[in-house]
PDB file of C-alpha atoms in Angstrom:
ATOM      1  CA  UNK A 737       6.769   8.613 -12.556  1.00 74.00           C
ATOM      2  CA  UNK A 738       5.421  10.482  -9.547  1.00 79.00           C
ATOM      3  CA  UNK A 739       4.387   8.520  -6.435  1.00 85.00           C
ATOM      4  CA  UNK A 740       2.212  10.585  -4.086  1.00 84.00           C
ATOM      5  CA  UNK A 741       1.629   9.128  -0.622  1.00 84.00           C
ATOM      6  CA  UNK A 742      -2.091   9.278   0.097  1.00 84.00           C
ATOM      7  CA  UNK A 743      -3.772   8.534   3.387  1.00 81.00           C
ATOM      8  CA  UNK A 744      -6.989   6.595   3.275  1.00 72.00           C
ATOM      9  CA  UNK A 745      -8.942   9.777   3.974  1.00 76.00           C
ATOM     10  CA  UNK A 746     -12.039  10.968   2.160  1.00 78.00           C
ATOM     11  CA  UNK A 747     -10.540  14.280   1.020  1.00 84.00           C
ATOM     12  CA  UNK A 748      -7.565  12.581  -0.591  1.00 84.00           C
ATOM     13  CA  UNK A 749      -9.782  10.021  -2.293  1.00 79.00           C
ATOM     14  CA  UNK A 750     -12.069  12.785  -3.568  1.00 84.00           C
ATOM     15  CA  UNK A 751      -9.113  14.754  -4.927  1.00 87.00           C
ATOM     16  CA  UNK A 752      -7.652  11.804  -6.822  1.00 87.00           C
ATOM     17  CA  UNK A 753     -11.042  11.252  -8.459  1.00 86.00           C
ATOM     18  CA  UNK A 754     -10.833  14.784  -9.849  1.00 90.00           C
ATOM     19  CA  UNK A 755      -7.558  14.195 -11.722  1.00 90.00           C
ATOM     20  CA  UNK A 756      -7.555  14.249 -15.503  1.00 92.00           C
ATOM     21  CA  UNK A 757      -6.817  10.947 -17.222  1.00 90.00           C
ATOM     22  CA  UNK A 758      -3.595  12.408 -18.630  1.00 92.00           C
ATOM     23  CA  UNK A 759      -2.431  13.200 -15.084  1.00 91.00           C
ATOM     24  CA  UNK A 760      -3.462   9.783 -13.770  1.00 90.00           C
ATOM     25  CA  UNK A 761      -1.249   8.229 -16.438  1.00 90.00           C
ATOM     26  CA  UNK A 762       1.775   9.945 -14.896  1.00 91.00           C
ATOM     27  CA  UNK A 763       1.371   8.833 -11.299  1.00 91.00           C
ATOM     28  CA  UNK A 764       1.204   5.651  -9.250  1.00 91.00           C
ATOM     29  CA  UNK A 765      -0.090   6.517  -5.784  1.00 91.00           C
ATOM     30  CA  UNK A 766       0.991   4.867  -2.596  1.00 89.00           C
ATOM     31  CA  UNK A 767      -2.112   4.348  -0.447  1.00 87.00           C
ATOM     32  CA  UNK A 768      -1.494   4.097   3.291  1.00 87.00           C
ATOM     33  CA  UNK A 769      -4.031   2.012   5.173  1.00 82.00           C
ATOM     34  CA  UNK A 770      -5.553   3.969   8.046  1.00 79.00           C
ATOM     35  CA  UNK A 771      -5.195   2.216  11.421  1.00 79.00           C
ATOM     36  CA  UNK A 772      -8.969   2.331  11.907  1.00 77.00           C
ATOM     37  CA  UNK A 773      -9.282   0.115   8.807  1.00 73.00           C
ATOM     38  CA  UNK A 774      -6.647  -2.478   9.743  1.00 73.00           C
ATOM     39  CA  UNK A 775      -9.318  -5.000  10.752  1.00 72.00           C
ATOM     40  CA  UNK A 776     -11.380  -4.430   7.614  1.00 72.00           C
ATOM     41  CA  UNK A 777      -9.143  -5.561   4.765  1.00 65.00           C
ATOM     42  CA  UNK A 778     -10.926  -4.129   1.783  1.00 65.00           C
ATOM     43  CA  UNK A 779      -9.524  -2.432  -1.289  1.00 63.00           C
ATOM     44  CA  UNK A 780     -12.901  -1.076  -2.388  1.00 64.00           C
ATOM     45  CA  UNK A 781     -11.799   2.487  -1.733  1.00 67.00           C
ATOM     46  CA  UNK A 782      -8.947   2.033  -4.227  1.00 69.00           C
ATOM     47  CA  UNK A 783     -11.260   0.383  -6.750  1.00 69.00           C
ATOM     48  CA  UNK A 784     -13.506   3.430  -6.624  1.00 72.00           C
ATOM     49  CA  UNK A 785     -10.861   6.121  -6.884  1.00 75.00           C
ATOM     50  CA  UNK A 786      -8.112   4.283  -8.802  1.00 83.00           C
ATOM     51  CA  UNK A 787      -9.927   1.606 -10.799  1.00 81.00           C
ATOM     52  CA  UNK A 788      -7.827  -0.660 -13.032  1.00 85.00           C
ATOM     53  CA  UNK A 789      -4.621   1.248 -12.330  1.00 88.00           C
ATOM     54  CA  UNK A 790      -1.438   0.211 -10.572  1.00 87.00           C
ATOM     55  CA  UNK A 791      -0.958   1.462  -7.012  1.00 88.00           C
ATOM     56  CA  UNK A 792       1.270   0.770  -4.029  1.00 89.00           C
ATOM     57  CA  UNK A 793      -0.205  -0.325  -0.707  1.00 86.00           C
ATOM     58  CA  UNK A 794       1.486   0.264   2.636  1.00 88.00           C
ATOM     59  CA  UNK A 795       0.857   0.588   6.343  1.00 83.00           C
ATOM     60  CA  UNK A 796       1.690   3.925   8.044  1.00 78.00           C
ATOM     61  CA  UNK A 797       5.328   4.180   9.093  1.00 72.00           C
ATOM     62  CA  UNK A 798       4.388   4.879  12.723  1.00 72.00           C
ATOM     63  CA  UNK A 799       2.518   1.565  12.872  1.00 69.00           C
ATOM     64  CA  UNK A 800       5.397  -0.263  11.198  1.00 70.00           C
ATOM     65  CA  UNK A 801       7.627   0.812  14.089  1.00 66.00           C
ATOM     66  CA  UNK A 802       5.142  -0.697  16.544  1.00 70.00           C
ATOM     67  CA  UNK A 803       4.962  -3.882  14.490  1.00 72.00           C
ATOM     68  CA  UNK A 804       2.230  -5.007  12.129  1.00 72.00           C
ATOM     69  CA  UNK A 805       0.140  -7.864  13.437  1.00 72.00           C
ATOM     70  CA  UNK A 806       0.359 -10.987  11.228  1.00 75.00           C
ATOM     71  CA  UNK A 807      -3.404 -11.092  10.733  1.00 76.00           C
ATOM     72  CA  UNK A 808      -3.428  -7.512   9.399  1.00 75.00           C
ATOM     73  CA  UNK A 809      -0.458  -8.191   7.144  1.00 76.00           C
ATOM     74  CA  UNK A 810      -2.039 -11.409   5.870  1.00 76.00           C
ATOM     75  CA  UNK A 811      -5.500  -9.966   5.274  1.00 76.00           C
ATOM     76  CA  UNK A 812      -4.263  -6.910   3.367  1.00 76.00           C
ATOM     77  CA  UNK A 813      -1.261  -8.308   1.527  1.00 76.00           C
ATOM     78  CA  UNK A 814      -1.527 -12.072   1.266  1.00 74.00           C
ATOM     79  CA  UNK A 815      -5.195 -12.094   0.336  1.00 71.00           C
ATOM     80  CA  UNK A 816      -4.931  -9.038  -1.900  1.00 68.00           C
ATOM     81  CA  UNK A 817      -5.536  -8.706  -5.596  1.00 69.00           C
ATOM     82  CA  UNK A 818      -2.117  -8.462  -7.168  1.00 72.00           C
ATOM     83  CA  UNK A 819      -3.387  -7.426 -10.594  1.00 79.00           C
ATOM     84  CA  UNK A 820      -2.916  -3.758  -9.707  1.00 84.00           C
ATOM     85  CA  UNK A 821      -1.590  -3.705  -6.130  1.00 84.00           C
ATOM     86  CA  UNK A 822       2.130  -3.532  -5.461  1.00 87.00           C
ATOM     87  CA  UNK A 823       2.700  -4.260  -1.762  1.00 88.00           C
ATOM     88  CA  UNK A 824       5.286  -2.172   0.065  1.00 89.00           C
ATOM     89  CA  UNK A 825       7.570  -3.940   2.532  1.00 87.00           C
ATOM     90  CA  UNK A 826       9.930  -2.497   5.087  1.00 83.00           C
ATOM     91  CA  UNK A 827      13.371  -3.696   6.100  1.00 81.00           C
ATOM     92  CA  UNK A 828      12.019  -4.271   9.597  1.00 80.00           C
ATOM     93  CA  UNK A 829       9.561  -6.942   8.374  1.00 82.00           C
ATOM     94  CA  UNK A 830      10.402 -10.480   9.347  1.00 81.00           C
ATOM     95  CA  UNK A 831      11.890 -12.577   6.559  1.00 85.00           C
ATOM     96  CA  UNK A 832       9.002 -15.059   6.764  1.00 83.00           C
ATOM     97  CA  UNK A 833       6.473 -12.276   6.002  1.00 81.00           C
ATOM     98  CA  UNK A 834       8.414 -11.132   2.972  1.00 82.00           C
ATOM     99  CA  UNK A 835       8.938 -14.666   1.694  1.00 83.00           C
ATOM    100  CA  UNK A 836       5.231 -15.533   2.045  1.00 81.00           C
ATOM    101  CA  UNK A 837       4.372 -12.418   0.085  1.00 81.00           C
ATOM    102  CA  UNK A 838       7.050 -13.041  -2.531  1.00 81.00           C
ATOM    103  CA  UNK A 839       5.695 -16.503  -3.320  1.00 80.00           C
ATOM    104  CA  UNK A 840       2.271 -15.044  -4.175  1.00 78.00           C
ATOM    105  CA  UNK A 841       3.447 -12.189  -6.356  1.00 75.00           C
ATOM    106  CA  UNK A 842       3.162 -12.234 -10.094  1.00 65.00           C
ATOM    107  CA  UNK A 843       5.175  -9.074 -10.439  1.00 72.00           C
ATOM    108  CA  UNK A 844       7.091  -6.604  -8.340  1.00 80.00           C
ATOM    109  CA  UNK A 845       7.314  -5.690  -4.717  1.00 85.00           C
ATOM    110  CA  UNK A 846       8.284  -2.266  -3.379  1.00 86.00           C
ATOM    111  CA  UNK A 847      10.668  -1.571  -0.525  1.00 86.00           C
ATOM    112  CA  UNK A 848      10.298   1.536   1.608  1.00 84.00           C
ATOM    113  CA  UNK A 849      13.566   2.603   3.212  1.00 83.00           C
ATOM    114  CA  UNK A 850      13.725   5.322   5.857  1.00 78.00           C
ATOM    115  CA  UNK A 851      16.632   7.643   6.541  1.00 80.00           C
ATOM    116  CA  UNK A 852      17.310   5.805   9.813  1.00 77.00           C
ATOM    117  CA  UNK A 853      17.960   2.618   7.890  1.00 75.00           C
ATOM    118  CA  UNK A 854      20.847   4.140   5.947  1.00 72.00           C
ATOM    119  CA  UNK A 855      23.022   4.358   9.060  1.00 67.00           C
TER     120      UNK A 855
END
């Protein structure tokens, strides 16, 4: 299984729309939410370019280092549609955020580990 990391940019969304069905069956993209869309929790862009397929959802690593505001985390992850979305958590997230998310999940959760966290 290949997991490409795609920014929420128009060119990347357009390119994923062009993939053959056979190729789409071999990948599960990780969509990174653009900071300009933090306040507008809306998975419509994924519904259009990756309809009825499993995908990972994450915030950009640079923003994780700064800390993700609870309202952004809640609006994207806790109010999300878990039928196809697999939320990505980081080791730096507070336990309470992860536990709130875990109680809502029907299936898996992904963990993104950076090289810095191995030391």
